[in-house]
Tab-separated table of C-alpha atoms and ligand atoms in Angstrom:
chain	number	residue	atom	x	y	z
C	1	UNK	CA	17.228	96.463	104.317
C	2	UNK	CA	17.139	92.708	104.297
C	3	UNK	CA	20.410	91.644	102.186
C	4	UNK	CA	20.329	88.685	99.681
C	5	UNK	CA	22.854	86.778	101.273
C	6	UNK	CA	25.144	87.236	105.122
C	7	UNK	CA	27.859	84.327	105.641
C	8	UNK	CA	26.720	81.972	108.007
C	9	UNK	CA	27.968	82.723	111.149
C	10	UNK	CA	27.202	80.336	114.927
C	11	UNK	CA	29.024	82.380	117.275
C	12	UNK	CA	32.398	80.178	117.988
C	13	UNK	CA	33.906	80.585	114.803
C	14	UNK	CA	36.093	83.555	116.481
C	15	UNK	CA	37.262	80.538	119.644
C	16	UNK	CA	38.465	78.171	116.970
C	17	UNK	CA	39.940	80.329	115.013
C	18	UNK	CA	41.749	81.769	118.299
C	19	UNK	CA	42.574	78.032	119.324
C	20	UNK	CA	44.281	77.456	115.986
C	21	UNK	CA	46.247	80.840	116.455
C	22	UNK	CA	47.290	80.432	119.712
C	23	UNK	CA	48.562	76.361	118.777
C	24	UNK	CA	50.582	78.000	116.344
C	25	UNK	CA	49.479	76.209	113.925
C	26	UNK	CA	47.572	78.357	110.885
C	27	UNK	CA	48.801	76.515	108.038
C	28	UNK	CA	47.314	73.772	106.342
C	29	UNK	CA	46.570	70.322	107.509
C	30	UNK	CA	45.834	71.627	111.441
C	31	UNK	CA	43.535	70.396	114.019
C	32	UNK	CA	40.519	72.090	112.240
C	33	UNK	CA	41.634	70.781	108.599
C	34	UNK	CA	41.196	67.114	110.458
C	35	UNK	CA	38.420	67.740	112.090
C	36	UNK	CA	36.021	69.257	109.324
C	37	UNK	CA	37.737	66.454	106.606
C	38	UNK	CA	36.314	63.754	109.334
C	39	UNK	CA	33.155	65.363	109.812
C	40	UNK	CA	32.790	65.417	106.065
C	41	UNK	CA	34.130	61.637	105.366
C	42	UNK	CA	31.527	60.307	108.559
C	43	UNK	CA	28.318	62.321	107.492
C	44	UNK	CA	28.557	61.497	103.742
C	45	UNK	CA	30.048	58.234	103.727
C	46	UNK	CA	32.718	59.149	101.481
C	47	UNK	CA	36.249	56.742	101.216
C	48	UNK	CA	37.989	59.926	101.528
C	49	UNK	CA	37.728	64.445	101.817
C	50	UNK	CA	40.496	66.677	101.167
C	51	UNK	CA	39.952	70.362	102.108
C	52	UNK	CA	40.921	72.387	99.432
C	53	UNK	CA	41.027	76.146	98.969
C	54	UNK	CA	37.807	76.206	96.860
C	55	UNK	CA	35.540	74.080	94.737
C	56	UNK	CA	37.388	75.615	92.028
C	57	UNK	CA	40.314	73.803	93.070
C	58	UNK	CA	38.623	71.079	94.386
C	59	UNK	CA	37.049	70.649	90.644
C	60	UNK	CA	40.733	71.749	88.881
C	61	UNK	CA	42.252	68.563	91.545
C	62	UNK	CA	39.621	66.534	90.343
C	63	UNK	CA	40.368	67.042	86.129
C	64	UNK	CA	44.567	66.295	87.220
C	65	UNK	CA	43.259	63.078	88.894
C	66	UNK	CA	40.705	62.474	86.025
C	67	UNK	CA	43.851	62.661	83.396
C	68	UNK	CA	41.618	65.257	81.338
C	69	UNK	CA	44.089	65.961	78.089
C	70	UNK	CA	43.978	69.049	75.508
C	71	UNK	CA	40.969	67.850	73.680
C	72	UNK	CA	39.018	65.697	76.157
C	73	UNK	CA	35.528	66.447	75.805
C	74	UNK	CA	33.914	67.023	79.087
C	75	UNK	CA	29.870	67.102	79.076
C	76	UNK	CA	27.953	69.432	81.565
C	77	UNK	CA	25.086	71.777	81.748
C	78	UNK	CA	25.822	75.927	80.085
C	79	UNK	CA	23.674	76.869	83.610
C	80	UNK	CA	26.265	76.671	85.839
C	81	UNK	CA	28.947	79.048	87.479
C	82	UNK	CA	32.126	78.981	85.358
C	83	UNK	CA	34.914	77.052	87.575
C	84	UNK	CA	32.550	74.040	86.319
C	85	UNK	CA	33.940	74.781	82.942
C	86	UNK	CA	37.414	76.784	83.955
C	87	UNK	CA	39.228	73.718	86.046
C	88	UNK	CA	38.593	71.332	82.773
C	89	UNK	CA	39.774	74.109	80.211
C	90	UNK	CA	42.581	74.971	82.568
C	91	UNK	CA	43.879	71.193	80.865
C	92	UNK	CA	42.621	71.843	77.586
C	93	UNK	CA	39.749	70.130	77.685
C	94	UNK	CA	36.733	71.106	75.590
C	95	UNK	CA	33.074	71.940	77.503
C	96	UNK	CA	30.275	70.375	75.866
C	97	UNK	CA	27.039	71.839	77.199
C	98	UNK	CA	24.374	69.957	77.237
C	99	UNK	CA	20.659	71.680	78.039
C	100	UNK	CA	18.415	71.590	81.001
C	101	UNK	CA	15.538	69.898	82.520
C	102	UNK	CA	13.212	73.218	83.451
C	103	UNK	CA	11.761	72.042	86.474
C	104	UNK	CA	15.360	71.337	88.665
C	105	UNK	CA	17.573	73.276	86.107
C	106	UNK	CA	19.756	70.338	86.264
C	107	UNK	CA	21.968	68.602	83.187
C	108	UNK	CA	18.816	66.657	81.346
C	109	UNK	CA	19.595	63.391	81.834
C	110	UNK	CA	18.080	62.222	78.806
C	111	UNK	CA	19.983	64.095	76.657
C	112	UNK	CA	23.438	63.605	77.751
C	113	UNK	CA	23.525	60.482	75.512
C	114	UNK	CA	23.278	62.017	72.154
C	115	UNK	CA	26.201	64.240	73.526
C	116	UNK	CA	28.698	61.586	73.454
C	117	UNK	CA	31.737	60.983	71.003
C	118	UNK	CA	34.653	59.007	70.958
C	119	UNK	CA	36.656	61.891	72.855
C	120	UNK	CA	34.019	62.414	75.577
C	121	UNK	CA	35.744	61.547	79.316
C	122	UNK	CA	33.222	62.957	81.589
C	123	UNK	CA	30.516	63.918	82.919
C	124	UNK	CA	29.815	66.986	85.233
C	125	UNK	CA	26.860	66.874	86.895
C	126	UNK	CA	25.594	70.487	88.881
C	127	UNK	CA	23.298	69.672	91.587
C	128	UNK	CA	21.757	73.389	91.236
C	129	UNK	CA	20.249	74.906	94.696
C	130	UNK	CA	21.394	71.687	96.347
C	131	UNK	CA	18.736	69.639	94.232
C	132	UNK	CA	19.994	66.480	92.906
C	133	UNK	CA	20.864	65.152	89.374
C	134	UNK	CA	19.159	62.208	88.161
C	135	UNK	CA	22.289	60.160	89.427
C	136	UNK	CA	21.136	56.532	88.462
C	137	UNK	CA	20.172	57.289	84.917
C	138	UNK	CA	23.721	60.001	85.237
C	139	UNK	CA	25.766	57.214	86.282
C	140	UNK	CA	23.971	53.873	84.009
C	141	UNK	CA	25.520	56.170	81.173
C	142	UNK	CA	29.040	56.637	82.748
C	143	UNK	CA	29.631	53.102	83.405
C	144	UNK	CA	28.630	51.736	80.086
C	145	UNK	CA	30.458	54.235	78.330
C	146	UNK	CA	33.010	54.009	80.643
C	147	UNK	CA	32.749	57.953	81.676
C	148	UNK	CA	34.327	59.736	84.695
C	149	UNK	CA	31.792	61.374	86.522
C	150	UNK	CA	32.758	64.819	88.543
C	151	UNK	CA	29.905	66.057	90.739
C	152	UNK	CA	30.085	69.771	91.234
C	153	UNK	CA	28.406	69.851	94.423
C	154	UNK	CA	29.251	73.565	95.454
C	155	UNK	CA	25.596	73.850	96.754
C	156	UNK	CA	25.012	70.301	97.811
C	157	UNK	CA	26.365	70.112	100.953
C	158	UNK	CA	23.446	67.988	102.891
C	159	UNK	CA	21.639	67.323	100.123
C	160	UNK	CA	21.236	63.431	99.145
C	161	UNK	CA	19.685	61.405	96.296
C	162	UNK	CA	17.675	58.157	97.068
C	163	UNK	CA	19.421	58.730	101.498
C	164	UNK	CA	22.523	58.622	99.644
C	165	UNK	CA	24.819	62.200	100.083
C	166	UNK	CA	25.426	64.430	96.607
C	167	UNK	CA	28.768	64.241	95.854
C	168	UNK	CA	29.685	60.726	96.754
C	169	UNK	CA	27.989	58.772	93.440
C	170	UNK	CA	31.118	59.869	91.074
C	171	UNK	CA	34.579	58.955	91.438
C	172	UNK	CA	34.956	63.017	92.892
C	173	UNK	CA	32.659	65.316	94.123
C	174	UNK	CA	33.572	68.843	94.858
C	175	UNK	CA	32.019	71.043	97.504
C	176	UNK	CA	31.877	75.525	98.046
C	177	UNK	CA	32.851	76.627	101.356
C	178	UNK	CA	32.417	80.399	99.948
C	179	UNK	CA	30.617	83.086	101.722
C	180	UNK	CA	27.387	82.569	99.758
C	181	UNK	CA	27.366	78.668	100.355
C	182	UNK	CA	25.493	76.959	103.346
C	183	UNK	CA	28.866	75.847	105.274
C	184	UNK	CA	31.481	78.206	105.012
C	185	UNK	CA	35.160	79.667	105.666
C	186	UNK	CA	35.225	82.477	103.366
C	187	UNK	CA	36.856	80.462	100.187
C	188	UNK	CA	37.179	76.977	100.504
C	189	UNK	CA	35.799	73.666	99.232
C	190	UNK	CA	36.375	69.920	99.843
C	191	UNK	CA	37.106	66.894	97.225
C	192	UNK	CA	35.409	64.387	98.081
C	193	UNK	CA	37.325	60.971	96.646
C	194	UNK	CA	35.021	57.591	96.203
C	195	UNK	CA	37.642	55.025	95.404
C	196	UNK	CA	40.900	54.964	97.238
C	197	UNK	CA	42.855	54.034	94.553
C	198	UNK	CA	42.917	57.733	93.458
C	199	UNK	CA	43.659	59.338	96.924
C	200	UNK	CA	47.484	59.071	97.750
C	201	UNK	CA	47.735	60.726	93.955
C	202	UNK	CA	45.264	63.083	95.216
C	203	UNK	CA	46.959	63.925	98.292
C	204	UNK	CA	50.460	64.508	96.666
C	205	UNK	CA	48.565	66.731	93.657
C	206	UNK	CA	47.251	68.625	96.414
C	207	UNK	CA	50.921	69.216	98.517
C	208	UNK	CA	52.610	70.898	95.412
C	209	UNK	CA	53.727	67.145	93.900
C	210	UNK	CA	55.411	66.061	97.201
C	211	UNK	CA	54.045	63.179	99.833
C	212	UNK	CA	54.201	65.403	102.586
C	213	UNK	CA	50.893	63.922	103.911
C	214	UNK	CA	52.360	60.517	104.112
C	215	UNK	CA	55.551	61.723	105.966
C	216	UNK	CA	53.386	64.118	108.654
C	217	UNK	CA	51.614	60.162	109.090
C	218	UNK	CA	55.310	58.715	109.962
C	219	UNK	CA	54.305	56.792	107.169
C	220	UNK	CA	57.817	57.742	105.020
C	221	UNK	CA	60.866	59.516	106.836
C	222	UNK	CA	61.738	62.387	104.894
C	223	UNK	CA	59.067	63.705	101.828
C	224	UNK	CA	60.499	64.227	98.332
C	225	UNK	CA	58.709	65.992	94.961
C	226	UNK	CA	57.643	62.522	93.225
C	227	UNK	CA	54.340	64.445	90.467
C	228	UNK	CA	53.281	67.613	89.692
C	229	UNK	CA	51.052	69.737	92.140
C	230	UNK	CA	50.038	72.844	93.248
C	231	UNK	CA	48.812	74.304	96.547
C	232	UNK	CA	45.256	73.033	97.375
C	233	UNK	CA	45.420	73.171	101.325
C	234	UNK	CA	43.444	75.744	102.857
C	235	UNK	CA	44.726	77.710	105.720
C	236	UNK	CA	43.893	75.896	109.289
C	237	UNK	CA	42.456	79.422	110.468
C	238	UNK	CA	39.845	79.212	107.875
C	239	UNK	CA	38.822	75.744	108.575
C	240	UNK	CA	38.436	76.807	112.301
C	241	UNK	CA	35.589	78.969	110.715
C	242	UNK	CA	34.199	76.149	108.873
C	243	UNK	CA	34.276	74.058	112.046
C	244	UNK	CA	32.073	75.854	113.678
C	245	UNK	CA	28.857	75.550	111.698
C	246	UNK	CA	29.805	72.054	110.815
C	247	UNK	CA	29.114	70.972	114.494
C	248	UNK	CA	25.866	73.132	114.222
C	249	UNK	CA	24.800	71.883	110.881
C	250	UNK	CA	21.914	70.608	111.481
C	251	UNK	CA	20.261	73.517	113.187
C	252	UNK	CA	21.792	75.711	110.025
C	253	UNK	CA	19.887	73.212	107.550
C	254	UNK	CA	16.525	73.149	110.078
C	255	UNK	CA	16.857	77.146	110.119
C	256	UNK	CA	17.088	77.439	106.167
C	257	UNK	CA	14.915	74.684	105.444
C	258	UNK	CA	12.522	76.550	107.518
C	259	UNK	CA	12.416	79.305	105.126
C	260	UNK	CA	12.308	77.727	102.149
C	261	UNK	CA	9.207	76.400	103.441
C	262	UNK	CA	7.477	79.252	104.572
C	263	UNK	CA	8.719	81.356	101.377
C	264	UNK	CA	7.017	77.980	99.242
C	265	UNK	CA	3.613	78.569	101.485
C	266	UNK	CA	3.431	82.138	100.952
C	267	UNK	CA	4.029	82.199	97.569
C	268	UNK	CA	1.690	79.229	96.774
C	269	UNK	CA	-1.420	81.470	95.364
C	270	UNK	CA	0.581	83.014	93.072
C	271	UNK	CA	1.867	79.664	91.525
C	272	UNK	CA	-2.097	78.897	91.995
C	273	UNK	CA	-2.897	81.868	90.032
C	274	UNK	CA	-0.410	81.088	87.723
C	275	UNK	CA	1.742	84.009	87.982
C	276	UNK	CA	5.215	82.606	89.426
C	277	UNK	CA	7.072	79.545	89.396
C	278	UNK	CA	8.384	77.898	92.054
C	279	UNK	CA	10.942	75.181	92.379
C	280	UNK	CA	10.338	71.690	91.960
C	281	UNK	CA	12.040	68.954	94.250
C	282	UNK	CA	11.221	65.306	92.574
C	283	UNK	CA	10.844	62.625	94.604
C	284	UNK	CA	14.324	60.941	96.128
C	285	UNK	CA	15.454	64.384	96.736
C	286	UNK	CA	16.649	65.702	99.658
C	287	UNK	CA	17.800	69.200	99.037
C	288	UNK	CA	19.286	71.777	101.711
C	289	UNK	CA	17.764	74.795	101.108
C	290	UNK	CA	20.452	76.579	99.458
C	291	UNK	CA	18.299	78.589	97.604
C	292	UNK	CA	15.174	79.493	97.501
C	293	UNK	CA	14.004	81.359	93.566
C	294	UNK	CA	11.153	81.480	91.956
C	295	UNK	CA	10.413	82.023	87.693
C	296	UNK	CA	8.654	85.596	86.354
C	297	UNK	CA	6.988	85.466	82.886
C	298	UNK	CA	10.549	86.531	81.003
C	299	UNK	CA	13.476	88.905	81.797
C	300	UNK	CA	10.892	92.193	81.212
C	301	UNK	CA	9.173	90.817	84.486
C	302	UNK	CA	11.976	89.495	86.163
C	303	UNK	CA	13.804	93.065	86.128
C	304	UNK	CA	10.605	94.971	87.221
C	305	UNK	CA	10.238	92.688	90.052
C	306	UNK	CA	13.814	92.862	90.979
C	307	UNK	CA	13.517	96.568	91.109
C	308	UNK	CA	10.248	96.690	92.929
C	309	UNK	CA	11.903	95.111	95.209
C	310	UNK	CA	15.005	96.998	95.784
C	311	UNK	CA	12.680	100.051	96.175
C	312	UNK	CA	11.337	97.961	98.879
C	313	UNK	CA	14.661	97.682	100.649
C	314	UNK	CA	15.085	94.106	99.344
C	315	UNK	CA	17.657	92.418	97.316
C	316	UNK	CA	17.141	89.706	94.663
C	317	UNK	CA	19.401	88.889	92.682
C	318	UNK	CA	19.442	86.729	89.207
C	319	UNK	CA	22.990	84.887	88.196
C	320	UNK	CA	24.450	82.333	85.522
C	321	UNK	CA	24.380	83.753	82.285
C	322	UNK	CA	24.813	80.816	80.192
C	323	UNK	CA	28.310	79.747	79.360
C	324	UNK	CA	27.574	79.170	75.578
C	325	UNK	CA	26.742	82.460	75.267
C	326	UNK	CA	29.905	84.231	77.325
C	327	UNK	CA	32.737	84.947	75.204
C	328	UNK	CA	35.014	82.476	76.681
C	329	UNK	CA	32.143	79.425	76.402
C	330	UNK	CA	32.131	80.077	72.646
C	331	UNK	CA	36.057	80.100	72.578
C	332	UNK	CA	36.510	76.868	74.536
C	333	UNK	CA	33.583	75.036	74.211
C	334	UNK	CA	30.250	74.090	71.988
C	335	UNK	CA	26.544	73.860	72.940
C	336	UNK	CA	25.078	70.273	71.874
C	337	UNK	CA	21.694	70.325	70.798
C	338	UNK	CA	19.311	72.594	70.810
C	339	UNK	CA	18.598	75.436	73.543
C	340	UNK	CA	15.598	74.918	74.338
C	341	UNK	CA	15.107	75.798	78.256
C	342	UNK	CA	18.877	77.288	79.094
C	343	UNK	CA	18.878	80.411	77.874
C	344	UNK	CA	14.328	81.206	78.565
C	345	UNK	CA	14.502	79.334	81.478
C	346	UNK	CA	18.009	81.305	83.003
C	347	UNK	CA	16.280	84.298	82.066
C	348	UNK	CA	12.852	83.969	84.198
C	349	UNK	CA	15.026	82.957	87.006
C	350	UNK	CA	15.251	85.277	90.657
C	351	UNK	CA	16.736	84.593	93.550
C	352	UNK	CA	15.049	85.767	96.863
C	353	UNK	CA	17.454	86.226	100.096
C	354	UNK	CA	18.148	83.063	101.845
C	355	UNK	CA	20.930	82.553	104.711
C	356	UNK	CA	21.594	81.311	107.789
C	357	UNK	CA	20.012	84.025	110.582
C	358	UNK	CA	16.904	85.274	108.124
C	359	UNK	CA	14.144	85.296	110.183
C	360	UNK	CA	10.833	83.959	109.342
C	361	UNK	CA	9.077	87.213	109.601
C	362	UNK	CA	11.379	88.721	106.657
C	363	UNK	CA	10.342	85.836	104.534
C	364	UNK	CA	6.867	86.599	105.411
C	365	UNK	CA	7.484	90.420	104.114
C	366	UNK	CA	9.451	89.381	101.432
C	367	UNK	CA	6.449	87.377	100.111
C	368	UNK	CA	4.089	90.057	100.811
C	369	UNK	CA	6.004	92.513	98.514
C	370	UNK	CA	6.563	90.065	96.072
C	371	UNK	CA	2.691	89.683	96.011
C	372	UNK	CA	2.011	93.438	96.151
C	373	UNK	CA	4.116	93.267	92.726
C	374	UNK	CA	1.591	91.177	91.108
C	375	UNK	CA	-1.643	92.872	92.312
A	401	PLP	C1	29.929	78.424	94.250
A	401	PLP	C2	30.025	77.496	93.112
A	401	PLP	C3	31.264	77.099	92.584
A	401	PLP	C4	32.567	77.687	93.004
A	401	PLP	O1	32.869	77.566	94.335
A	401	PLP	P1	34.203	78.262	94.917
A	401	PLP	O2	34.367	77.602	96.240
A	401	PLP	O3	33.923	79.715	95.007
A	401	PLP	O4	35.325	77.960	93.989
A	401	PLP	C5	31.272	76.158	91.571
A	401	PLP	N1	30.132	75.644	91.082
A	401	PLP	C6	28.917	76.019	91.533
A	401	PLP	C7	27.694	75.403	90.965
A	401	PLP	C8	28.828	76.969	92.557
A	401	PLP	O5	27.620	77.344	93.005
């Protein structure tokens, strides 16, 4: 059975974790919590990163900071998971999905434009399978209009646009450190902050309304409730996890990279023979292999391959039914435009198994079974 996804996992997660146990010191804001923020702040060149307990949060800190009020209009792609919507609705603001480019499945840039009103406050880009937006065009249109702009960089951890890291170009960017993500500690994310004007607001939003960060500094000698909050720290345990493939990072992203390649190679003659799609990566991109899926003809084909592979001990998997279209989407939010690749595109869509330990001779089956479909 080869599964569709296994956490990544280096082998000293299980130390750390033990060193943060044995320190007595499992709550937030540990050694580990410093340690994977500063990894995080020197390898993306961000002003600062707050470990939070997802991206969810991370995205939900990020609409707080952004001042997003009951009727905000917030403009992002329906092909995305739903905290992208959720933390903005959470402060009653209103979604408005905008379609998508079919060759990245990313927000199309061009068309974010016409989207605008006088209530629009943001933009949320989705860097999907760790493939960048079109950030300068993305951002050109923030600035004039004078837009916030929240990355949700859940799978973008490594990627970068023009040498420049995804989730650094808007004034937040939120990362996944779940289970299916490349980097993880079971649930967890980061918000990464660009300007430090926002970050002592930030860091008291994040310690239930109190500036308990600034009095663990010595910076203040006793800490006081002075905004709202909630809790956003992740437990110190779980960012000994993290830790661990952080310092190995490299080797994860040359590992899965690796794949990615060899599924691309194996399944180029059936893109030649025009039978599959595979993804497209434009130029200024540097993605991390987060995913690695491929297009059928429509859903028919897409669910007959999913199933002839199953049969095969192999699990695909498809995901994001567009928000629009969910019963909540159509309750908080509105599609601008027409759908013209969202919905067909979403559909044609399959995910093959990718993660951290899959061995290049799987991928090499996996591709042979996925061409045995199409004989
Ligand atoms: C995984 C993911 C999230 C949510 O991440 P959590 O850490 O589970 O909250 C949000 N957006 C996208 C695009 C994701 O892939």
């Amino acid at each position: 059975m080869i599964n569709f996804n296994e956490p990544p996992y280096t082998g000293k997660e299980m130390k750390y974790i033990a060193q943060a146990v044995e320190k007595h010191k499992i709550c937030g804001d540990g050694e580990f919590t410093r340690k994977c923020s500063k990894w995080i702040e020197e390898k993306t060149g961000t002003a600062k990163c707050l470990l939070t307990t997802s991206c969810t949060h991370a995205t939900e800190m990020a609409a707080l900071l952004a001042n997003i009020k009951p009727g905000d209009e917030v403009i992002m792609p329906a092909y995305t998971f739903v905290s992208t919507a959720d933390a903005f609705v959470l402060r009653g603001g209103v979604p408005v999905f905008v379609d998508i480019r079919p060759d990245t499945m990313n927000l199309d840039e061009k068309l974010i434009e016409a989207a605008i009103t006088e209530k629009t406050r943001a933009i949320v880009p989705v860097h999907y399978a760790g493939v960048a937006c079109e950030m300068d065009t993305i951002m050109e249109i923030a600035n004039r209009h004078g837009l916030i702009v929240i990355e949700d960089a859940a799978q973008g951890v490594m990627s970068a646009y023009k040498g420049k890291a995804l989730g650094t170009f808007g004034e937040f960017g939120c990362f996944s450190f779940h289970e299916t993500k490349n980097y993880s500690m079971g649930e967890g994310g980061a918000l990464l902050i660009r300007d430090e004007r926002y970050i002592e607001d930030a860091e008291i939003i994040r310690e239930k309304g109190t500036n308990r960060s600034k009095f663990y500094r010595g910076q203040i000698d006793k800490y006081t409730w002075v905004n709202f909050g909630s809790s956003y720290l992740p437990s110190d345990m779980n960012a000994a996890y993290l830790y661990a493939q952080l310092e190995m990072a490299e080797e994860i992203n040359g590992a899965r990279m690796a794949c990615w390649e060899r599924y691309y190679e194996r399944l180029m003659p059936l893109k030649e023979a025009g039978k599959l799609e595979l993804p497209t990566v434009p130029e200024g991109c540097t993605h991390n292999a987060h995913m690695f899926y491929c297009k059928a003809a429509d859903i028919t084909e897409r669910q007959a391959l999913i199933d002839h592979l199953k049969k095969n001990d192999i699990l695909s998997v498809f995901h994001y039914i567009p928000l629009h279209t969910a019963p909540a989407g159509q309750k908080f939010g509105r599609f601008h435009g027409e759908d013209r690749y969202t919905t067909k595109e979403s559909e044609r869509l399959l995910r093959l198994p990718m993660y951290y330990g899959l061995r290049l001779e799987q991928v090499d089956e996996i591709c042979d079974k996925v061409k045995a479909f199409f004989r």
